[in-house]
Amino acid sequence: MNGDVIVIRGGTYAGFTVQNKSLWIARLGANDVTISGIIIEDLAVERRVVLSGLNVLAGPTLPQPNALLVRADR
C-alpha cells in the first residue's frame, strides 16, 4: 500500500514493479538480498521510493544490461 515499509529477509528474489506508490523497501539484518531487476514507473511528484541494502541485478524483464529502470508515462 502507499507509504508502506517492506522489509525483505536474506535471499534471492524475482524482480518487481512499483507503480505510483511511496514505498521504503529495505533489507532485514546482515544477510544479502538479491533482486533480479526493479522497475519504478508513473511516480507522481509527491511520491518517493527508497531502496536500502539491496543487490539489484539485471533482470529478464528489463532491457539489458539494466538492473533498475525508472520511467514516467505522465
Tab-separated table of C-alpha atoms in Angstrom:
chain	number	residue	atom	x	y	z
A	1	MET	CA	0.000	0.000	0.000
A	2	ASN	CA	1.059	3.571	-0.444
A	3	GLY	CA	3.507	4.674	2.276
A	4	ASP	CA	4.323	1.150	3.492
A	5	VAL	CA	7.695	-0.170	4.573
A	6	ILE	CA	8.593	-3.549	3.054
A	7	VAL	CA	11.321	-5.493	4.860
A	8	ILE	CA	12.965	-8.353	2.962
A	9	ARG	CA	14.840	-11.263	4.566
A	10	GLY	CA	18.089	-12.509	3.030
A	11	GLY	CA	17.724	-14.451	-0.210
A	12	THR	CA	17.376	-14.163	-3.972
A	13	TYR	CA	14.114	-12.861	-5.407
A	14	ALA	CA	12.455	-12.217	-8.752
A	15	GLY	CA	12.158	-8.609	-9.858
A	16	PHE	CA	9.132	-6.425	-9.267
A	17	THR	CA	7.444	-3.205	-10.368
A	18	VAL	CA	6.442	-0.275	-8.164
A	19	GLN	CA	3.734	1.803	-9.819
A	20	ASN	CA	2.884	5.227	-8.369
A	21	LYS	CA	3.370	4.260	-4.711
A	22	SER	CA	5.510	5.738	-1.950
A	23	LEU	CA	7.458	2.803	-0.511
A	24	TRP	CA	10.537	2.090	1.553
A	25	ILE	CA	11.985	-1.311	0.606
A	26	ALA	CA	14.827	-2.478	2.843
A	27	ARG	CA	16.934	-5.499	3.764
A	28	LEU	CA	16.375	-7.108	7.153
A	29	GLY	CA	19.570	-7.975	9.016
A	30	ALA	CA	23.009	-8.677	7.600
A	31	ASN	CA	22.152	-11.350	5.024
A	32	ASP	CA	22.329	-10.373	1.353
A	33	VAL	CA	19.144	-9.636	-0.564
A	34	THR	CA	19.476	-10.015	-4.333
A	35	ILE	CA	16.691	-8.956	-6.680
A	36	SER	CA	16.579	-9.524	-10.462
A	37	GLY	CA	15.520	-6.141	-11.740
A	38	ILE	CA	13.295	-3.391	-10.371
A	39	ILE	CA	11.005	-1.128	-12.387
A	40	ILE	CA	9.661	2.095	-10.878
A	41	GLU	CA	7.054	3.792	-13.054
A	42	ASP	CA	4.459	6.546	-13.128
A	43	LEU	CA	5.644	8.004	-9.819
A	44	ALA	CA	3.718	11.197	-9.021
A	45	VAL	CA	5.930	14.111	-7.993
A	46	GLU	CA	4.890	13.889	-4.319
A	47	ARG	CA	5.756	10.159	-4.029
A	48	ARG	CA	9.122	8.585	-3.116
A	49	VAL	CA	10.638	5.113	-3.393
A	50	VAL	CA	13.594	4.268	-1.147
A	51	LEU	CA	15.636	1.111	-1.770
A	52	SER	CA	18.031	0.227	1.042
A	53	GLY	CA	20.597	-2.550	1.343
A	54	LEU	CA	19.552	-4.443	-1.801
A	55	ASN	CA	21.724	-6.001	-4.508
A	56	VAL	CA	19.848	-5.391	-7.740
A	57	LEU	CA	20.952	-7.373	-10.786
A	58	ALA	CA	19.921	-7.089	-14.424
A	59	GLY	CA	16.561	-8.765	-14.747
A	60	PRO	CA	14.962	-10.717	-17.574
A	61	THR	CA	12.094	-8.229	-17.937
A	62	LEU	CA	14.411	-5.233	-18.369
A	63	PRO	CA	16.376	-4.136	-21.417
A	64	GLN	CA	19.908	-5.455	-20.849
A	65	PRO	CA	22.125	-4.518	-19.053
A	66	ASN	CA	19.738	-2.582	-16.776
A	67	ALA	CA	19.065	-3.579	-13.174
A	68	LEU	CA	16.872	-0.592	-12.309
A	69	LEU	CA	14.502	1.153	-14.695
A	70	VAL	CA	12.702	4.350	-13.739
A	71	ARG	CA	10.169	5.642	-16.240
A	72	ALA	CA	7.294	8.078	-16.344
A	73	ASP	CA	4.405	7.984	-18.743
A	74	ARG	CA	2.740	11.076	-17.309
